[in-house]
PDB file of C-alpha atoms in Angstrom:
ATOM      1  CA  UNK A  24       9.968 -45.635  12.883  1.00  0.00           C
ATOM      2  CA  UNK A  25      13.150 -43.574  12.664  1.00  0.00           C
ATOM      3  CA  UNK A  26      12.811 -43.263   8.895  1.00  0.00           C
ATOM      4  CA  UNK A  27       9.149 -42.252   9.205  1.00  0.00           C
ATOM      5  CA  UNK A  28      10.020 -39.655  11.868  1.00  0.00           C
ATOM      6  CA  UNK A  29      12.893 -38.236   9.784  1.00  0.00           C
ATOM      7  CA  UNK A  30      10.805 -38.008   6.615  1.00  0.00           C
ATOM      8  CA  UNK A  31       7.905 -36.398   8.477  1.00  0.00           C
ATOM      9  CA  UNK A  32      10.266 -33.946  10.190  1.00  0.00           C
ATOM     10  CA  UNK A  33      11.984 -32.962   6.952  1.00  0.00           C
ATOM     11  CA  UNK A  34       8.678 -32.382   5.176  1.00  0.00           C
ATOM     12  CA  UNK A  35       7.342 -30.390   8.131  1.00  0.00           C
ATOM     13  CA  UNK A  36      10.446 -28.168   8.061  1.00  0.00           C
ATOM     14  CA  UNK A  37       9.973 -27.492   4.335  1.00  0.00           C
ATOM     15  CA  UNK A  38       6.278 -26.701   4.768  1.00  0.00           C
ATOM     16  CA  UNK A  39       6.912 -24.516   7.830  1.00  0.00           C
ATOM     17  CA  UNK A  40       9.507 -22.586   5.849  1.00  0.00           C
ATOM     18  CA  UNK A  41       6.882 -21.953   3.164  1.00  0.00           C
ATOM     19  CA  UNK A  42       4.379 -20.849   5.805  1.00  0.00           C
ATOM     20  CA  UNK A  43       6.953 -18.501   7.351  1.00  0.00           C
ATOM     21  CA  UNK A  44       7.692 -16.979   3.934  1.00  0.00           C
ATOM     22  CA  UNK A  45       3.996 -16.430   3.204  1.00  0.00           C
ATOM     23  CA  UNK A  46       3.314 -14.870   6.595  1.00  0.00           C
ATOM     24  CA  UNK A  47       6.389 -12.653   6.308  1.00  0.00           C
ATOM     25  CA  UNK A  48       5.306 -11.380   2.880  1.00  0.00           C
ATOM     26  CA  UNK A  49       1.838 -10.565   4.160  1.00  0.00           C
ATOM     27  CA  UNK A  50       3.176  -8.905   7.324  1.00  0.00           C
ATOM     28  CA  UNK A  51       6.102  -6.874   6.007  1.00  0.00           C
ATOM     29  CA  UNK A  52       5.202  -6.265   2.368  1.00  0.00           C
ATOM     30  CA  UNK A  53       1.605  -6.608   1.243  1.00  0.00           C
ATOM     31  CA  UNK A  54      -0.344  -5.199   4.185  1.00  0.00           C
ATOM     32  CA  UNK A  55       2.075  -2.323   4.945  1.00  0.00           C
ATOM     33  CA  UNK A  56       1.851  -1.416   1.244  1.00  0.00           C
ATOM     34  CA  UNK A  57      -1.947  -1.340   1.420  1.00  0.00           C
ATOM     35  CA  UNK A  58      -1.755   0.894   4.494  1.00  0.00           C
ATOM     36  CA  UNK A  59       0.803   3.201   2.848  1.00  0.00           C
ATOM     37  CA  UNK A  60      -1.134   3.533  -0.421  1.00  0.00           C
ATOM     38  CA  UNK A  61      -4.320   4.294   1.497  1.00  0.00           C
ATOM     39  CA  UNK A  62      -2.382   6.942   3.423  1.00  0.00           C
ATOM     40  CA  UNK A  63      -1.215   8.476   0.133  1.00  0.00           C
ATOM     41  CA  UNK A  64      -4.792   8.450  -1.134  1.00  0.00           C
ATOM     42  CA  UNK A  65      -6.035  10.114   2.043  1.00  0.00           C
ATOM     43  CA  UNK A  66      -3.364  12.812   1.903  1.00  0.00           C
ATOM     44  CA  UNK A  67      -4.026  13.442  -1.803  1.00  0.00           C
ATOM     45  CA  UNK A  68      -7.683  13.970  -0.897  1.00  0.00           C
ATOM     46  CA  UNK A  69      -6.586  16.435   1.782  1.00  0.00           C
ATOM     47  CA  UNK A  70      -4.547  18.354  -0.802  1.00  0.00           C
ATOM     48  CA  UNK A  71      -7.646  18.637  -2.982  1.00  0.00           C
ATOM     49  CA  UNK A  72      -9.725  19.856  -0.031  1.00  0.00           C
ATOM     50  CA  UNK A  73      -7.071  22.395   0.940  1.00  0.00           C
ATOM     51  CA  UNK A  74      -6.932  23.646  -2.660  1.00  0.00           C
ATOM     52  CA  UNK A  75     -10.674  24.275  -2.603  1.00  0.00           C
ATOM     53  CA  UNK A  76     -10.344  26.022   0.737  1.00  0.00           C
ATOM     54  CA  UNK A  77      -7.503  28.176  -0.612  1.00  0.00           C
ATOM     55  CA  UNK A  78      -9.538  29.202  -3.638  1.00  0.00           C
ATOM     56  CA  UNK A  79     -12.992  29.597  -2.074  1.00  0.00           C
ATOM     57  CA  UNK A  80     -12.343  30.612   1.536  1.00  0.00           C
ATOM     58  CA  UNK A  81      -9.549  33.156   1.184  1.00  0.00           C
ATOM     59  CA  UNK A  82     -11.585  36.287   1.774  1.00  0.00           C
ATOM     60  CA  UNK A  83      -8.620  38.332   3.009  1.00  0.00           C
ATOM     61  CA  UNK A  84      -4.826  38.160   3.186  1.00  0.00           C
ATOM     62  CA  UNK A  85      -4.816  36.457   6.594  1.00  0.00           C
ATOM     63  CA  UNK A  86      -7.221  33.706   5.491  1.00  0.00           C
ATOM     64  CA  UNK A  87      -5.265  33.244   2.283  1.00  0.00           C
ATOM     65  CA  UNK A  88      -1.999  32.883   4.229  1.00  0.00           C
ATOM     66  CA  UNK A  89      -3.599  30.361   6.618  1.00  0.00           C
ATOM     67  CA  UNK A  90      -5.106  28.366   3.762  1.00  0.00           C
ATOM     68  CA  UNK A  91      -1.819  28.486   1.865  1.00  0.00           C
ATOM     69  CA  UNK A  92       0.021  27.131   4.915  1.00  0.00           C
ATOM     70  CA  UNK A  93      -2.490  24.284   5.313  1.00  0.00           C
ATOM     71  CA  UNK A  94      -2.191  23.459   1.617  1.00  0.00           C
ATOM     72  CA  UNK A  95       1.617  23.309   1.825  1.00  0.00           C
ATOM     73  CA  UNK A  96       1.394  21.122   4.946  1.00  0.00           C
ATOM     74  CA  UNK A  97      -0.793  18.688   3.020  1.00  0.00           C
ATOM     75  CA  UNK A  98       1.716  18.584   0.176  1.00  0.00           C
ATOM     76  CA  UNK A  99       4.475  17.781   2.688  1.00  0.00           C
ATOM     77  CA  UNK A 100       2.388  14.941   4.111  1.00  0.00           C
ATOM     78  CA  UNK A 101       1.950  13.433   0.649  1.00  0.00           C
ATOM     79  CA  UNK A 102       5.730  13.544   0.182  1.00  0.00           C
ATOM     80  CA  UNK A 103       6.306  11.797   3.523  1.00  0.00           C
ATOM     81  CA  UNK A 104       3.865   8.945   2.908  1.00  0.00           C
ATOM     82  CA  UNK A 105       5.243   8.508  -0.601  1.00  0.00           C
ATOM     83  CA  UNK A 106       8.733   8.055   0.832  1.00  0.00           C
ATOM     84  CA  UNK A 107       7.405   5.450   3.256  1.00  0.00           C
ATOM     85  CA  UNK A 108       5.667   3.542   0.465  1.00  0.00           C
ATOM     86  CA  UNK A 109       8.545   3.670  -2.034  1.00  0.00           C
ATOM     87  CA  UNK A 110      10.623   1.379   0.202  1.00  0.00           C
ATOM     88  CA  UNK A 111       7.843  -1.243   0.037  1.00  0.00           C
ATOM     89  CA  UNK A 112       7.541  -1.508  -3.760  1.00  0.00           C
ATOM     90  CA  UNK A 113       8.386  -5.115  -4.574  1.00  0.00           C
ATOM     91  CA  UNK A 114       7.459  -5.936  -8.162  1.00  0.00           C
ATOM     92  CA  UNK A 115       7.771  -4.437 -11.645  1.00  0.00           C
ATOM     93  CA  UNK A 116       3.984  -4.165 -11.883  1.00  0.00           C
ATOM     94  CA  UNK A 117       3.814  -2.277  -8.609  1.00  0.00           C
ATOM     95  CA  UNK A 118       6.664  -0.017  -9.804  1.00  0.00           C
ATOM     96  CA  UNK A 119       4.766   0.733 -13.049  1.00  0.00           C
ATOM     97  CA  UNK A 120       1.655   1.696 -11.085  1.00  0.00           C
ATOM     98  CA  UNK A 121       3.661   3.908  -8.781  1.00  0.00           C
ATOM     99  CA  UNK A 122       5.435   5.591 -11.710  1.00  0.00           C
ATOM    100  CA  UNK A 123       2.042   6.267 -13.339  1.00  0.00           C
ATOM    101  CA  UNK A 124       0.851   7.812 -10.070  1.00  0.00           C
ATOM    102  CA  UNK A 125       4.041   9.892  -9.783  1.00  0.00           C
ATOM    103  CA  UNK A 126       3.613  11.234 -13.331  1.00  0.00           C
ATOM    104  CA  UNK A 127      -0.030  12.184 -12.742  1.00  0.00           C
ATOM    105  CA  UNK A 128       0.829  13.693  -9.372  1.00  0.00           C
ATOM    106  CA  UNK A 129       3.565  15.847 -10.935  1.00  0.00           C
ATOM    107  CA  UNK A 130       1.059  17.184 -13.458  1.00  0.00           C
ATOM    108  CA  UNK A 131      -1.455  17.805 -10.699  1.00  0.00           C
ATOM    109  CA  UNK A 132       1.176  19.667  -8.670  1.00  0.00           C
ATOM    110  CA  UNK A 133       1.866  21.935 -11.659  1.00  0.00           C
ATOM    111  CA  UNK A 134      -1.836  22.746 -11.839  1.00  0.00           C
ATOM    112  CA  UNK A 135      -1.738  23.474  -8.110  1.00  0.00           C
ATOM    113  CA  UNK A 136       1.219  25.818  -8.660  1.00  0.00           C
ATOM    114  CA  UNK A 137      -0.788  27.647 -11.348  1.00  0.00           C
ATOM    115  CA  UNK A 138      -3.721  27.979  -8.957  1.00  0.00           C
ATOM    116  CA  UNK A 139      -1.446  29.439  -6.278  1.00  0.00           C
ATOM    117  CA  UNK A 140      -0.006  31.982  -8.714  1.00  0.00           C
ATOM    118  CA  UNK A 141      -3.498  33.014  -9.754  1.00  0.00           C
ATOM    119  CA  UNK A 142      -4.550  33.422  -6.141  1.00  0.00           C
ATOM    120  CA  UNK A 143      -1.448  35.515  -5.412  1.00  0.00           C
ATOM    121  CA  UNK A 144      -2.341  37.708  -8.404  1.00  0.00           C
ATOM    122  CA  UNK A 145      -5.915  38.140  -7.152  1.00  0.00           C
ATOM    123  CA  UNK A 146      -7.406  35.970  -9.905  1.00  0.00           C
ATOM    124  CA  UNK A 147      -9.702  33.931  -7.695  1.00  0.00           C
ATOM    125  CA  UNK A 148     -12.282  33.270 -10.425  1.00  0.00           C
ATOM    126  CA  UNK A 149      -9.663  31.992 -12.838  1.00  0.00           C
ATOM    127  CA  UNK A 150      -8.098  29.841 -10.110  1.00  0.00           C
ATOM    128  CA  UNK A 151     -11.467  28.255  -9.334  1.00  0.00           C
ATOM    129  CA  UNK A 152     -12.061  27.643 -13.031  1.00  0.00           C
ATOM    130  CA  UNK A 153      -8.713  25.817 -13.346  1.00  0.00           C
ATOM    131  CA  UNK A 154      -9.270  23.854 -10.132  1.00  0.00           C
ATOM    132  CA  UNK A 155     -12.724  22.639 -11.203  1.00  0.00           C
ATOM    133  CA  UNK A 156     -11.909  22.285 -14.901  1.00  0.00           C
ATOM    134  CA  UNK A 157     -12.208  18.950 -16.673  1.00  0.00           C
ATOM    135  CA  UNK A 158      -8.417  18.612 -17.089  1.00  0.00           C
ATOM    136  CA  UNK A 159      -7.768  18.986 -13.372  1.00  0.00           C
ATOM    137  CA  UNK A 160     -10.632  16.680 -12.443  1.00  0.00           C
ATOM    138  CA  UNK A 161      -9.360  14.075 -14.927  1.00  0.00           C
ATOM    139  CA  UNK A 162      -5.862  14.263 -13.390  1.00  0.00           C
ATOM    140  CA  UNK A 163      -7.275  13.856  -9.898  1.00  0.00           C
ATOM    141  CA  UNK A 164      -9.423  10.900 -11.022  1.00  0.00           C
ATOM    142  CA  UNK A 165      -6.391   9.279 -12.710  1.00  0.00           C
ATOM    143  CA  UNK A 166      -4.418   9.611  -9.477  1.00  0.00           C
ATOM    144  CA  UNK A 167      -7.210   8.015  -7.456  1.00  0.00           C
ATOM    145  CA  UNK A 168      -7.686   5.200  -9.989  1.00  0.00           C
ATOM    146  CA  UNK A 169      -3.967   4.381 -10.049  1.00  0.00           C
ATOM    147  CA  UNK A 170      -3.812   4.313  -6.255  1.00  0.00           C
ATOM    148  CA  UNK A 171      -6.885   2.047  -6.179  1.00  0.00           C
ATOM    149  CA  UNK A 172      -5.125  -0.332  -8.562  1.00  0.00           C
ATOM    150  CA  UNK A 173      -2.081  -0.334  -6.285  1.00  0.00           C
ATOM    151  CA  UNK A 174      -4.251  -1.278  -3.319  1.00  0.00           C
ATOM    152  CA  UNK A 175      -5.880  -4.076  -5.337  1.00  0.00           C
ATOM    153  CA  UNK A 176      -2.495  -5.401  -6.453  1.00  0.00           C
ATOM    154  CA  UNK A 177      -1.228  -5.585  -2.871  1.00  0.00           C
ATOM    155  CA  UNK A 178      -4.459  -7.079  -1.555  1.00  0.00           C
ATOM    156  CA  UNK A 179      -4.224  -9.776  -4.235  1.00  0.00           C
ATOM    157  CA  UNK A 180      -0.619 -10.484  -3.262  1.00  0.00           C
ATOM    158  CA  UNK A 181      -1.588 -10.752   0.396  1.00  0.00           C
ATOM    159  CA  UNK A 182      -4.429 -13.142  -0.466  1.00  0.00           C
ATOM    160  CA  UNK A 183      -2.147 -15.243  -2.660  1.00  0.00           C
ATOM    161  CA  UNK A 184       0.461 -15.595   0.098  1.00  0.00           C
ATOM    162  CA  UNK A 185      -2.202 -16.255   2.741  1.00  0.00           C
ATOM    163  CA  UNK A 186      -3.644 -19.012   0.548  1.00  0.00           C
ATOM    164  CA  UNK A 187      -0.158 -20.478   0.052  1.00  0.00           C
ATOM    165  CA  UNK A 188       0.370 -20.467   3.811  1.00  0.00           C
ATOM    166  CA  UNK A 189      -2.911 -22.303   4.397  1.00  0.00           C
ATOM    167  CA  UNK A 190      -2.049 -24.840   1.675  1.00  0.00           C
ATOM    168  CA  UNK A 191       1.355 -25.500   3.262  1.00  0.00           C
ATOM    169  CA  UNK A 192      -0.218 -25.811   6.715  1.00  0.00           C
ATOM    170  CA  UNK A 193      -2.781 -28.288   5.364  1.00  0.00           C
ATOM    171  CA  UNK A 194      -0.032 -30.327   3.670  1.00  0.00           C
ATOM    172  CA  UNK A 195       2.053 -30.365   6.862  1.00  0.00           C
ATOM    173  CA  UNK A 196      -0.979 -31.487   8.887  1.00  0.00           C
ATOM    174  CA  UNK A 197      -1.817 -34.260   6.426  1.00  0.00           C
ATOM    175  CA  UNK A 198       1.806 -35.413   6.409  1.00  0.00           C
ATOM    176  CA  UNK A 199       1.831 -35.527  10.208  1.00  0.00           C
ATOM    177  CA  UNK A 200      -1.343 -37.624  10.289  1.00  0.00           C
ATOM    178  CA  UNK A 201       0.093 -40.026   7.716  1.00  0.00           C
ATOM    179  CA  UNK A 202       3.325 -40.310   9.718  1.00  0.00           C
ATOM    180  CA  UNK A 203       1.350 -40.990  12.916  1.00  0.00           C
ATOM    181  CA  UNK A 204      -0.664 -43.657  11.097  1.00  0.00           C
ATOM    182  CA  UNK A 205       2.443 -45.324   9.674  1.00  0.00           C
ATOM    183  CA  UNK A 206       4.195 -45.202  13.041  1.00  0.00           C
ATOM    184  CA  UNK A 207       1.157 -46.721  14.720  1.00  0.00           C
ATOM    185  CA  UNK A 208       0.957 -49.471  12.068  1.00  0.00           C
ATOM    186  CA  UNK A 209       4.693 -50.209  12.391  1.00  0.00           C
ATOM    187  CA  UNK A 210       4.426 -50.342  16.186  1.00  0.00           C
ATOM    188  CA  UNK A 211       1.387 -52.619  16.001  1.00  0.00           C
ATOM    189  CA  UNK A 212       3.159 -54.910  13.511  1.00  0.00           C
ATOM    190  CA  UNK A 213       6.257 -55.043  15.723  1.00  0.00           C
ATOM    191  CA  UNK A 214       4.104 -55.920  18.730  1.00  0.00           C
ATOM    192  CA  UNK A 215       2.191 -58.659  16.882  1.00  0.00           C
ATOM    193  CA  UNK A 216       5.271 -60.131  15.201  1.00  0.00           C
ATOM    194  CA  UNK A 217       7.624 -59.624  18.109  1.00  0.00           C
TER     195      UNK A 217
END
C-alpha cells in the first residue's frame, strides 16, 4: 500500500506540475498577448480614423489643431500598447511577426508625417490622395494582417497549453483511480489471507 501511495503521489506531483505550467502559460503569456495585440490593432484603427478626420474635417486652423492633437494622442497610445506587448513576446515566430508589424508601422508613420506636412502647407487634396492611395491602403492592410496573425499564433499557443493541461489532468485522474483500485485489491487480499 505504501509503494502504491508513493508511486501515485509522485505521478500526481509530476502531472500537477505540468498542469501548473500550462495554466501559467495561458494566464501570463498567451492571453495577455492576445489582449495586447488586439489593443494595438484597436489603436492603429484609431490612428487611421484620426488621420481621416485631420484631412477631411480641418475646415479652419482651430479644427486642424484639435484634429492634429487627437492624431498625436492616438500615436502615443499605439506606442504605449506596443511597449506593453513587447515584454510578452515569447518565441522567434512571434518576434518575426512583431518585427514585420514594426517595419510596416514605420512606413505607415512616414506616410502619416507626409500627410501632416501637406496639411500644414494647405495641400488638403494632395494629403487626402496620399491617405487614400493604394500604397497607404496596402500598408494599413499589411499591418492589420500581421496583427491578425499574431493573435492567431497566441490563440493557438493558449489552446495547445490548455489541451496539455487537460491531458495531464486526465492522466492524473486515471492514475488516482488505478491507485485506489490497487489499494482496494491489496487491502481485500490482506483481509482474505490474513
